[in-house]
mmCIF file of C-alpha atoms and ligand atoms in Angstrom:
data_model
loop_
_atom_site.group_PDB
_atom_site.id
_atom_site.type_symbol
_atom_site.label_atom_id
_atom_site.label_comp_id
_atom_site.label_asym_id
_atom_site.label_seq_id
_atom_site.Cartn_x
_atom_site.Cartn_y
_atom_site.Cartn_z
ATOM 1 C CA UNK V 1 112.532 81.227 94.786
ATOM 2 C CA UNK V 2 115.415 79.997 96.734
ATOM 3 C CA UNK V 3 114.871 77.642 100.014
ATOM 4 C CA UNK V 4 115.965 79.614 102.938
ATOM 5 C CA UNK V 5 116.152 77.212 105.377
ATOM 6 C CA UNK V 6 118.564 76.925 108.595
ATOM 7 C CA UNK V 7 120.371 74.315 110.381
ATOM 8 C CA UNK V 8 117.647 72.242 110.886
ATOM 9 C CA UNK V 9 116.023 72.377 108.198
ATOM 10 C CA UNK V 10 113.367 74.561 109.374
ATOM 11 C CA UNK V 11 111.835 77.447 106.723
ATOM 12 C CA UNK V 12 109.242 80.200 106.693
ATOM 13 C CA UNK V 13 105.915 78.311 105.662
ATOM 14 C CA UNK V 14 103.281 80.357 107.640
ATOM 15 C CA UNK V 15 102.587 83.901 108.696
ATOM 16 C CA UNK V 16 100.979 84.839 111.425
ATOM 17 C CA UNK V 17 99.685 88.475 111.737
ATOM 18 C CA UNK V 18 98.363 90.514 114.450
ATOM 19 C CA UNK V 19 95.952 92.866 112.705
ATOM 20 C CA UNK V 20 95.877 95.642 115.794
ATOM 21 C CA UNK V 21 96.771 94.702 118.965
ATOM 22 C CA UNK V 22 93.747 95.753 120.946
ATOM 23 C CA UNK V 23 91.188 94.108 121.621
ATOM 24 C CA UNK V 24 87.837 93.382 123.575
ATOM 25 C CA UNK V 25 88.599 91.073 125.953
ATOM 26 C CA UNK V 26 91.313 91.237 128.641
ATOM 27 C CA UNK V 27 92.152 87.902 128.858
ATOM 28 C CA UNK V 28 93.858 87.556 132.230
ATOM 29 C CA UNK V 29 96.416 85.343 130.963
ATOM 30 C CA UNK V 30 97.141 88.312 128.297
ATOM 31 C CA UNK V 31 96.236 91.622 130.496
ATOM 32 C CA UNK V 32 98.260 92.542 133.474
ATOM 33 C CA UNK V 33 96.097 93.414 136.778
ATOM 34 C CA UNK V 34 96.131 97.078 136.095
ATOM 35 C CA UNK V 35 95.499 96.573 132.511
ATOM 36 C CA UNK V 36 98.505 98.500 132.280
ATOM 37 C CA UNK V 37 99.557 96.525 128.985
ATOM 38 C CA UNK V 38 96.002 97.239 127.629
ATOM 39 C CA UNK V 39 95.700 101.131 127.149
ATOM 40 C CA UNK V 40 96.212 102.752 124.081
ATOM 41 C CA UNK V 41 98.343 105.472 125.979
ATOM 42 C CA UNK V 42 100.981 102.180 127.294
ATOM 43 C CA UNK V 43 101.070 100.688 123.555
ATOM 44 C CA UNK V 44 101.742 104.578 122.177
ATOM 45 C CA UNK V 45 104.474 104.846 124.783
ATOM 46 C CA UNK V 46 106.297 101.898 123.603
ATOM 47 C CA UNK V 47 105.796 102.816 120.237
ATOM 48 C CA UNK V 48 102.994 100.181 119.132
ATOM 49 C CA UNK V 49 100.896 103.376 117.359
ATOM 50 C CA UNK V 50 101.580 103.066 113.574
ATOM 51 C CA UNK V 51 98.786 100.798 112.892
ATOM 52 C CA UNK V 52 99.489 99.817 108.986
ATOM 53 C CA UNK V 53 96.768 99.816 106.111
ATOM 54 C CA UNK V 54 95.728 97.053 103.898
ATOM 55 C CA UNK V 55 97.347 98.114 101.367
ATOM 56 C CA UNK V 56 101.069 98.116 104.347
ATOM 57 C CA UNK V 57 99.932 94.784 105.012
ATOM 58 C CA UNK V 58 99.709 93.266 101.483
ATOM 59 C CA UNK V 59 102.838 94.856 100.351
ATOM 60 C CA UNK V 60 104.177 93.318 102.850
ATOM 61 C CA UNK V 61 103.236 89.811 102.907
ATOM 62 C CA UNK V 62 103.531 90.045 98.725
ATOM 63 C CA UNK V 63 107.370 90.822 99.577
ATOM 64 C CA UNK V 64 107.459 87.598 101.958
ATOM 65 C CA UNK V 65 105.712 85.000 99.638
ATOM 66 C CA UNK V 66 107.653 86.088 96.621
ATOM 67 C CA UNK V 67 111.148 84.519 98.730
ATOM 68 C CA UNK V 68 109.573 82.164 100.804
ATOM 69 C CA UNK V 69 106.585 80.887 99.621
ATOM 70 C CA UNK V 70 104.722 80.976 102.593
ATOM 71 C CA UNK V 71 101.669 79.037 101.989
ATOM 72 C CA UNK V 72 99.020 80.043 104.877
ATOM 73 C CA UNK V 73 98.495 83.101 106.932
ATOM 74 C CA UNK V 74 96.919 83.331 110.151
ATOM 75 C CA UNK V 75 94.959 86.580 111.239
ATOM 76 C CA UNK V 76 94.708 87.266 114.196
ATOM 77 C CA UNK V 77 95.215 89.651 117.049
ATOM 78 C CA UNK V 78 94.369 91.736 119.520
ATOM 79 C CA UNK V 79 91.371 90.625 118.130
ATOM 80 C CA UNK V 80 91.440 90.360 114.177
ATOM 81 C CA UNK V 81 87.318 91.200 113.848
ATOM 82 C CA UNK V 82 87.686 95.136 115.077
ATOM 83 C CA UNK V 83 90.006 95.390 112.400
ATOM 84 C CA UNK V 84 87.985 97.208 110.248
ATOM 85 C CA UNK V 85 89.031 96.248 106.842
ATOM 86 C CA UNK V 86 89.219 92.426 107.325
ATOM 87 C CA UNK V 87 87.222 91.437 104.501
ATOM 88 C CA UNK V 88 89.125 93.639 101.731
ATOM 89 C CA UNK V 89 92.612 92.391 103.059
ATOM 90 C CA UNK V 90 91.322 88.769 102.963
ATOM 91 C CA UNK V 91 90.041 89.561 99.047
ATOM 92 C CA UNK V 92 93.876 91.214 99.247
ATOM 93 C CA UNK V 93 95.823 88.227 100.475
ATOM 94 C CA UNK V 94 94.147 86.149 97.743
ATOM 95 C CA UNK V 95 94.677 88.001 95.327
ATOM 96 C CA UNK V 96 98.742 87.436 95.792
ATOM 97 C CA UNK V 97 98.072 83.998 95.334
ATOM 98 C CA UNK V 98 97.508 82.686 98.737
ATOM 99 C CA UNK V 99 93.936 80.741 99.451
ATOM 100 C CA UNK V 100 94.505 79.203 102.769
ATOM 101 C CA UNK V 101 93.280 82.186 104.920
ATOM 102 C CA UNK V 102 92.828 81.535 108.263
ATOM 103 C CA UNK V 103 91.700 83.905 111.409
ATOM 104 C CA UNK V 104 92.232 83.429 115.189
ATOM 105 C CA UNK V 105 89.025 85.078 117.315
ATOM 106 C CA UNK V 106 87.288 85.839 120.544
ATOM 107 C CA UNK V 107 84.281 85.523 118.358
ATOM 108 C CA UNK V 108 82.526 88.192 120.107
ATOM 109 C CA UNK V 109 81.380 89.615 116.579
ATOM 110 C CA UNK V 110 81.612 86.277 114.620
ATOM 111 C CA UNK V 111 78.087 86.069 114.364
ATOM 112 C CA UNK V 112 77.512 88.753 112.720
ATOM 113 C CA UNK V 113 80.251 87.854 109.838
ATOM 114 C CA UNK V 114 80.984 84.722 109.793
ATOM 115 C CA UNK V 115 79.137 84.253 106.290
ATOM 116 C CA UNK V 116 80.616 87.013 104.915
ATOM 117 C CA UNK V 117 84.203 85.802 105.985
ATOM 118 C CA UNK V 118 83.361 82.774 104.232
ATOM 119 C CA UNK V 119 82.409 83.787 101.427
ATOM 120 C CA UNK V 120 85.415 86.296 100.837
ATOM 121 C CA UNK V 121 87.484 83.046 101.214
ATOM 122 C CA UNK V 122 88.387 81.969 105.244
ATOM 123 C CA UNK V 123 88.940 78.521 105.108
ATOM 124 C CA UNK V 124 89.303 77.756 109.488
ATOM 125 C CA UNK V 125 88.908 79.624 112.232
ATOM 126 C CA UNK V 126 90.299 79.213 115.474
ATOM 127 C CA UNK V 127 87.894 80.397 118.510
ATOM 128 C CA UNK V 128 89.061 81.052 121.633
ATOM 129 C CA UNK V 129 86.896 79.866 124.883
ATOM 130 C CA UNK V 130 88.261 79.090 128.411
ATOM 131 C CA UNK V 131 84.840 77.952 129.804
ATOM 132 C CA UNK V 132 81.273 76.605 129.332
ATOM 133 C CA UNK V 133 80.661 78.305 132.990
ATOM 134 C CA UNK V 134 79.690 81.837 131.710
ATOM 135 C CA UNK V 135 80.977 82.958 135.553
ATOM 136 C CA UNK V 136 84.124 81.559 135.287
ATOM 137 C CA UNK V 137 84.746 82.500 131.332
ATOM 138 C CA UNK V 138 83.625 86.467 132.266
ATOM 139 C CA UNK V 139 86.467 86.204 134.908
ATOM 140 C CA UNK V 140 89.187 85.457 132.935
ATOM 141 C CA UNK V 141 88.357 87.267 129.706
ATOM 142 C CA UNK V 142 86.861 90.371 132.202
ATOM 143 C CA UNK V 143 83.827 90.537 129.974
ATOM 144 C CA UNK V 144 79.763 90.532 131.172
ATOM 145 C CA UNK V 145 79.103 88.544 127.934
ATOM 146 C CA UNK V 146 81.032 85.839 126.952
ATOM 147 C CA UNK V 147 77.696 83.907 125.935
ATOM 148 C CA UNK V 148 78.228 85.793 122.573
ATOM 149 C CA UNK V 149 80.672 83.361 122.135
ATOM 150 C CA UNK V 150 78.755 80.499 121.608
ATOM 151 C CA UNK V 151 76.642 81.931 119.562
ATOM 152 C CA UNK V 152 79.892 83.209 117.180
ATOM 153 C CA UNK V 153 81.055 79.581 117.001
ATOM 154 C CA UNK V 154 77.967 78.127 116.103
ATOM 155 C CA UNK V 155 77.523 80.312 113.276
ATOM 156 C CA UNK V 156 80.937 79.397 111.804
ATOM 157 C CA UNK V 157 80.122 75.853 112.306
ATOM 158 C CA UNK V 158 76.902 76.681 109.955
ATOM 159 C CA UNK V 159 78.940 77.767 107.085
ATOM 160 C CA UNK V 160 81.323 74.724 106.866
ATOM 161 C CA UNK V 161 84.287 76.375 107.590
ATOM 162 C CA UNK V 162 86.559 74.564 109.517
ATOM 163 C CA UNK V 163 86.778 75.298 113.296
ATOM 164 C CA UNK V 164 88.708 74.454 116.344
ATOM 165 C CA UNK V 165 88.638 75.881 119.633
ATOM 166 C CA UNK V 166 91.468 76.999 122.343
ATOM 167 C CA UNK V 167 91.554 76.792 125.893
ATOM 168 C CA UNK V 168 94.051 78.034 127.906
ATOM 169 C CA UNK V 169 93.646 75.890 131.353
ATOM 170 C CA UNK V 170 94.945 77.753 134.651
ATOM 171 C CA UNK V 171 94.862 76.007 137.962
ATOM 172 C CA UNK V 172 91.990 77.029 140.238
ATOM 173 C CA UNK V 173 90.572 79.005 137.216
ATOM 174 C CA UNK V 174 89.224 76.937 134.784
ATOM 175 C CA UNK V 175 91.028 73.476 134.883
ATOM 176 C CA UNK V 176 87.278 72.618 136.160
ATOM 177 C CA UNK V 177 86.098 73.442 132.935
ATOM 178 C CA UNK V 178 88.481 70.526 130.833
ATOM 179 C CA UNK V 179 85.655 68.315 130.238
ATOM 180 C CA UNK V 180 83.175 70.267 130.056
ATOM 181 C CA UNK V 181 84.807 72.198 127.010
ATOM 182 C CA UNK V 182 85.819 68.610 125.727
ATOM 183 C CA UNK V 183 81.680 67.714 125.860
ATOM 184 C CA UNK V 184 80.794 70.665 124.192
ATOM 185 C CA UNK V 185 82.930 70.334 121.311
ATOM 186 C CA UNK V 186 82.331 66.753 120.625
ATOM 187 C CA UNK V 187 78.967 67.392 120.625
ATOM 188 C CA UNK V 188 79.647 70.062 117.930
ATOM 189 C CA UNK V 189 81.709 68.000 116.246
ATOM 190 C CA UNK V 190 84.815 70.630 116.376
ATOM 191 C CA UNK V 191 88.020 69.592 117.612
ATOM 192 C CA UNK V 192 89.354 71.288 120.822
ATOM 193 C CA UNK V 193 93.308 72.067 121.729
ATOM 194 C CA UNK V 194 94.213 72.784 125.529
ATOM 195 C CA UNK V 195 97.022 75.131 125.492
ATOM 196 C CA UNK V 196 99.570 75.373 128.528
ATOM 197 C CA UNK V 197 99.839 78.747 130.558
ATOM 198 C CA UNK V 198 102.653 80.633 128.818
ATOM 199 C CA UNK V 199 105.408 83.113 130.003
ATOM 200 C CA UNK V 200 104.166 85.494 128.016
ATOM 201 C CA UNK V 201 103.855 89.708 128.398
ATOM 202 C CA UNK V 202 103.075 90.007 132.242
ATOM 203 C CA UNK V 203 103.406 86.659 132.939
ATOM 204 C CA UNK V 204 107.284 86.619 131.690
ATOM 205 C CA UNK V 205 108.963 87.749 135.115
ATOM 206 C CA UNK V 206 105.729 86.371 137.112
ATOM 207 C CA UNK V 207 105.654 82.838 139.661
ATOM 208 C CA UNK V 208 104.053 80.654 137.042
ATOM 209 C CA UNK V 209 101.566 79.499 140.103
ATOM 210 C CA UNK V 210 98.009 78.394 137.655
ATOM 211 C CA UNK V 211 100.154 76.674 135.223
ATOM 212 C CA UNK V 212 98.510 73.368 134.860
ATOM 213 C CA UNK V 213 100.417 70.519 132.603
ATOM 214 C CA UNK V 214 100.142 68.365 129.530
ATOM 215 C CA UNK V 215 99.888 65.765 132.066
ATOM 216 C CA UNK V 216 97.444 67.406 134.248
ATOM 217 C CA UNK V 217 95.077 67.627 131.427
ATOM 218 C CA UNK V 218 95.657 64.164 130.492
ATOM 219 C CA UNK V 219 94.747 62.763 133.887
ATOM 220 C CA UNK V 220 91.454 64.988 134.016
ATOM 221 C CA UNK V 221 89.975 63.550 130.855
ATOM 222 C CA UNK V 222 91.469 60.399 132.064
ATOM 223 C CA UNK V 223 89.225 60.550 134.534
ATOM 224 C CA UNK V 224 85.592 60.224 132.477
ATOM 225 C CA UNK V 225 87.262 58.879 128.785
ATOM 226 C CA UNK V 226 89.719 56.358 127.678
ATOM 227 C CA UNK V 227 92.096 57.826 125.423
ATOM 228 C CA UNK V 228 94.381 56.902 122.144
ATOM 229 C CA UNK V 229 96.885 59.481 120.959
ATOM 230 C CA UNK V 230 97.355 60.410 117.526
ATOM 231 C CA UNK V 231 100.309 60.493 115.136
ATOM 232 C CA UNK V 232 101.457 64.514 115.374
ATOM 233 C CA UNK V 233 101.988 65.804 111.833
ATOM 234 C CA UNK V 234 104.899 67.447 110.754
ATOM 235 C CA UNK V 235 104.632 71.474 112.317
ATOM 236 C CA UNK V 236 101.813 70.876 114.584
ATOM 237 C CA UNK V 237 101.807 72.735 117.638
ATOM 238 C CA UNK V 238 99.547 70.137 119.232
ATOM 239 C CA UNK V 239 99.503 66.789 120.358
ATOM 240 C CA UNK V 240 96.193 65.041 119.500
ATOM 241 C CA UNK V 241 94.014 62.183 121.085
ATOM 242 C CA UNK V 242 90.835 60.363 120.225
ATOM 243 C CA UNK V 243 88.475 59.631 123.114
ATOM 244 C CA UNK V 244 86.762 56.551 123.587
ATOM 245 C CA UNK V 245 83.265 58.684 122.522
ATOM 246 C CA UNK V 246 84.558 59.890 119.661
ATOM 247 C CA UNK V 247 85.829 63.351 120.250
ATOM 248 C CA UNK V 248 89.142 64.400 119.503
ATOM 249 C CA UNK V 249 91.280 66.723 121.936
ATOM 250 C CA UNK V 250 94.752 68.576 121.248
ATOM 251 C CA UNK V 251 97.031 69.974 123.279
ATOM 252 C CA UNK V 252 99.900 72.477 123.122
ATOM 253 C CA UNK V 253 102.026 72.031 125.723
ATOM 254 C CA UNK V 254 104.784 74.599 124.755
ATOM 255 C CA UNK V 255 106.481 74.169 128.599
ATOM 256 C CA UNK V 256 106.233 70.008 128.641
ATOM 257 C CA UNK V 257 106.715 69.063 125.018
ATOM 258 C CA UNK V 258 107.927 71.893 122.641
ATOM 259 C CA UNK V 259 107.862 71.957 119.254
ATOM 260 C CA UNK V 260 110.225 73.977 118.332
ATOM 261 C CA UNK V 261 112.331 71.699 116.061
ATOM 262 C CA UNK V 262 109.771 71.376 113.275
ATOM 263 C CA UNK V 263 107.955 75.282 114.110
ATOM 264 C CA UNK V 264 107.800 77.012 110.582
ATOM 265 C CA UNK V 265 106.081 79.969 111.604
ATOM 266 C CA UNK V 266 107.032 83.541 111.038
ATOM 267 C CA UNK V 267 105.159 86.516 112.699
ATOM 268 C CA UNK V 268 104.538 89.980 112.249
ATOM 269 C CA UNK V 269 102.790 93.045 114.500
ATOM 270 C CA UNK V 270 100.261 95.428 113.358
ATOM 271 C CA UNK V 271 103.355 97.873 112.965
ATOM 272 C CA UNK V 272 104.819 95.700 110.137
ATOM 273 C CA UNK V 273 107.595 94.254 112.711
ATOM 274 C CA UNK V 274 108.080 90.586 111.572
ATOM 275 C CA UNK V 275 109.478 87.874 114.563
ATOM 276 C CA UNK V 276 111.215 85.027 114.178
ATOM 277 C CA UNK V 277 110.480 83.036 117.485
ATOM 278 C CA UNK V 278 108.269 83.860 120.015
ATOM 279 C CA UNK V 279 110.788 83.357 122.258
ATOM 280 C CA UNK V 280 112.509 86.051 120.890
ATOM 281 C CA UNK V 281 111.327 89.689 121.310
ATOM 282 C CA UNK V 282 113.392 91.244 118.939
ATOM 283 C CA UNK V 283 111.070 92.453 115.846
ATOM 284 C CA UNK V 284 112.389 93.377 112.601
ATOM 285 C CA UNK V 285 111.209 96.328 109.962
ATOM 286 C CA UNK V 286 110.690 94.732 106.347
ATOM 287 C CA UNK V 287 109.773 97.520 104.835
ATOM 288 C CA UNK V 288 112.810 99.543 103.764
ATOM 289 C CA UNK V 289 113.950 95.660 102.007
ATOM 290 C CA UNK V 290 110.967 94.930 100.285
ATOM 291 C CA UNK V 291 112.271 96.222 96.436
ATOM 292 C CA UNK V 292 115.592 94.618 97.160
ATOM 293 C CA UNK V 293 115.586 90.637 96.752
ATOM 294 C CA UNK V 294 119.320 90.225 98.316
ATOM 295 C CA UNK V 295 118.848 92.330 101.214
ATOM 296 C CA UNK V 296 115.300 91.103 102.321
ATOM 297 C CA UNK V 297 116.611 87.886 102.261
ATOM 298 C CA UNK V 298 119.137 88.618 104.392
ATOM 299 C CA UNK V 299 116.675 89.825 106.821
ATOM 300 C CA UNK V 300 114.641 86.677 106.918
ATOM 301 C CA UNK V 301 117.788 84.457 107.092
ATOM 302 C CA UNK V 302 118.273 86.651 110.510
ATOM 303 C CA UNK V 303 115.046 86.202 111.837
ATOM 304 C CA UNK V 304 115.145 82.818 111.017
ATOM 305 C CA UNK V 305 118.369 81.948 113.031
ATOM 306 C CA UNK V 306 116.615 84.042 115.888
ATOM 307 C CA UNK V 307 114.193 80.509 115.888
ATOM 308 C CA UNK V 308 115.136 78.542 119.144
ATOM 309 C CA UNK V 309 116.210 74.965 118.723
ATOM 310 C CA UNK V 310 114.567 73.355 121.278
ATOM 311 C CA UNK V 311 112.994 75.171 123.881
ATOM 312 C CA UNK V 312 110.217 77.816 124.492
ATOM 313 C CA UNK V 313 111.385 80.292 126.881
ATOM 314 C CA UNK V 314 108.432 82.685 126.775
ATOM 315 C CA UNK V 315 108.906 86.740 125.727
ATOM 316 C CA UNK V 316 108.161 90.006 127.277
ATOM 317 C CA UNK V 317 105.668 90.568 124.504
ATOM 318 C CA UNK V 318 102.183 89.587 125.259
ATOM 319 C CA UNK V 319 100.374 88.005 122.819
ATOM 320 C CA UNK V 320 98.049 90.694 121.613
ATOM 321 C CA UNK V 321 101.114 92.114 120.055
ATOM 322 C CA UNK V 322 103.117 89.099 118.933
ATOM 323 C CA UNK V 323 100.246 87.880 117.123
ATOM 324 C CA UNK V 324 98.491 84.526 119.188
HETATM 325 N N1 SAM S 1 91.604 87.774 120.252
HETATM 326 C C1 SAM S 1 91.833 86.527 119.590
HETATM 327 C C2 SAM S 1 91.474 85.365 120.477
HETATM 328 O O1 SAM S 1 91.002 85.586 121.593
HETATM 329 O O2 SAM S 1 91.627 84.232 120.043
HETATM 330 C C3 SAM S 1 93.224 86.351 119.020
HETATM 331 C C4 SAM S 1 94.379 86.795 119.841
HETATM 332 S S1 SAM S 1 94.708 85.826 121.280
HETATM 333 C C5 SAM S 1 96.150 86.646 121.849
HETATM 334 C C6 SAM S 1 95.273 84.323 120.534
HETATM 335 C C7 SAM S 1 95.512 83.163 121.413
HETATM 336 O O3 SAM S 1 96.568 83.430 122.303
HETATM 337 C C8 SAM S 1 94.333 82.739 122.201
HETATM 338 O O4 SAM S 1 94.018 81.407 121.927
HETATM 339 C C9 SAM S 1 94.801 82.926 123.618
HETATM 340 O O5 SAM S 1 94.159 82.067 124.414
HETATM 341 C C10 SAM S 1 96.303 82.720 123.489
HETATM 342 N N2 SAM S 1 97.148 83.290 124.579
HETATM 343 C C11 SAM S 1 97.373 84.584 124.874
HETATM 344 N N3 SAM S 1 98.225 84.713 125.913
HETATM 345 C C12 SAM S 1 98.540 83.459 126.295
HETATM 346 C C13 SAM S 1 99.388 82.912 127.310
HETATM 347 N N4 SAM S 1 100.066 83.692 128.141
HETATM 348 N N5 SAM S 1 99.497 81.568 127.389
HETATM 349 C C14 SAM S 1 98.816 80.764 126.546
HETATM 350 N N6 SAM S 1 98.011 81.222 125.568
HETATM 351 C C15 SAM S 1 97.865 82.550 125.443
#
């Protein structure tokens, strides 16, 4: 294998992959108003219809560890539990040689699999959940039953796999709901990572009007807990602190403090499109490279120069498709 690595030093280490892009929830952070970015018809108009196979997939992500070496690959979504042959690809992935398996999730359905996940091999999980208020998570994920969701974390607590959950804190929607998430976790003992509101899919031309900062956050916990930040490791897309009770509390805050310089992560849709950046909408076909060494690596030399050097600007793909 030979390091392909750009300016800074940066290389391909993780894959993230967005299994299907729909999904069960319409986050509004993720879903326009008139879920216009949510039908099947929109994602079949703009060409998001050739869902691949597990058999697409692993070809795929064979072709990609053989020059890069990625060592870890995200699944996630849309949300990665409809997909319906999760477990097989995860037996799939492993069988290429790579163990650390991880999944992003609404955990609607978690559970009902979360043993079963573990035992095919999912080492962490990442779980979604903008609220404790059931009124004020329904709103934003438009969903009568977000209580589900405790239930699916819980359960993957039970089987020791790791877990973390996300928030992603809007003004006047949920920035109420900061310490109350930050309770809830400690008391699990899982940590929890506040993400920033980002231009993302409909958001991308829209006034960014909830966005609520690092700082904001900061002074909120502030507020009940002392706080001591951690050293970031190298990659991390949070910030961590410890909190005078004990809990610990991340935050990416791709708007105040990017990470960009150290990001390592390459993506790719459920149509097999792999993406450099997200800041960068352009997607690139492996496929046709995947039995020829010199030209595949030219590819992912591209996509990895698409990478920006500093700064997120945010991408007229939503999330669902990018892979979050
Ligand atoms: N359905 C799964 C879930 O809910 O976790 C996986 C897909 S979801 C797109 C992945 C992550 O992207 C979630 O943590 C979600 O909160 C985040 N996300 C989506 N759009 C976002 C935005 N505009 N700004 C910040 N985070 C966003």
């Amino acid at each position: 294998m030979i390091a392909i690595e750009d300016k800074l030093g940066r290389r391909f280490e993780k894959l993230r992959i967005s299994l299907l892009n729909s999904c069960n929830f319409s986050c509004v952070y993720c879903v326009s108003e008139d879920f216009s970015d949510n039908s099947v018809k929109s994602q079949k108009k703009s060409g998001f219809n050739e869902q691949l196979r597990v058999d697409e997939f692993t070809s795929l992500i064979a072709a990609v560890h053989r020059l890069t070496g990625i060592k870890s690959i995200r699944l996630t979504g849309g949300e990665p539990l409809l997909y319906p042959n999760l477990i097989p690809l995860i037996n799939q992935i492993r069988d290429i040689g790579i163990s650390d398996i991880r999944l992003t999730t609404n955990a609607y359905y978690l559970k009902e699999m979360a043993t079963r996940l573990f035992n095919a091999g999912l080492k962490a999980v990442n779980i979604s959940v903008d609220a404790v208020d059931l009124d004020v998570f329904n709103k934003i994920s438009r969903h009568s039953n977000t209580s589900r969701v405790f239930q699916g974390i819980e359960a993957a607590v039970k089987t020791g796999m790791k877990v973390k959950l996300n928030a992603v804190i809007m003004r006047g929607k949920n920035d109420s709901q900061i310490i109350p998430l930050l309770d809830y976790a400690t008391n699990l003992g899982v940590k929890i990572r506040y993400l920033e509101l980002m231009k993302m899919g409909h958001l991308y031309h829209a006034e960014n009007g909830s966005f609520f900062s690092e700082k904001e956050i900061l002074e909120k916990i502030q507020t009940k807990y002392d706080i001591e930040k951690i050293q970031r490791e190298y990659a991390e897309t949070a910030n961590y602190w410890r909190t005078s009770n004990g809990g610990v509390f991340g935050i990416i805050a791709n708007e105040s403090t990017p990470f960009c310089h150290d990001c390592n992560r390459l993506r790719m849709d459920s149509n097999g499109y792999f993406y450099g950046c997200l800041s960068n909408a352009h997607g690139e076909k492996l496929s046709p490279y995947i039995h020829n060494d010199f030209l595949l690596t030219e590819k992912i030399k591209e996509l990895l120069h698409l990478k920006q050097p500093v700064k997120f600007h945010g991408s007229e793909l939503s999330m669902r498709n990018i892979g979050g």
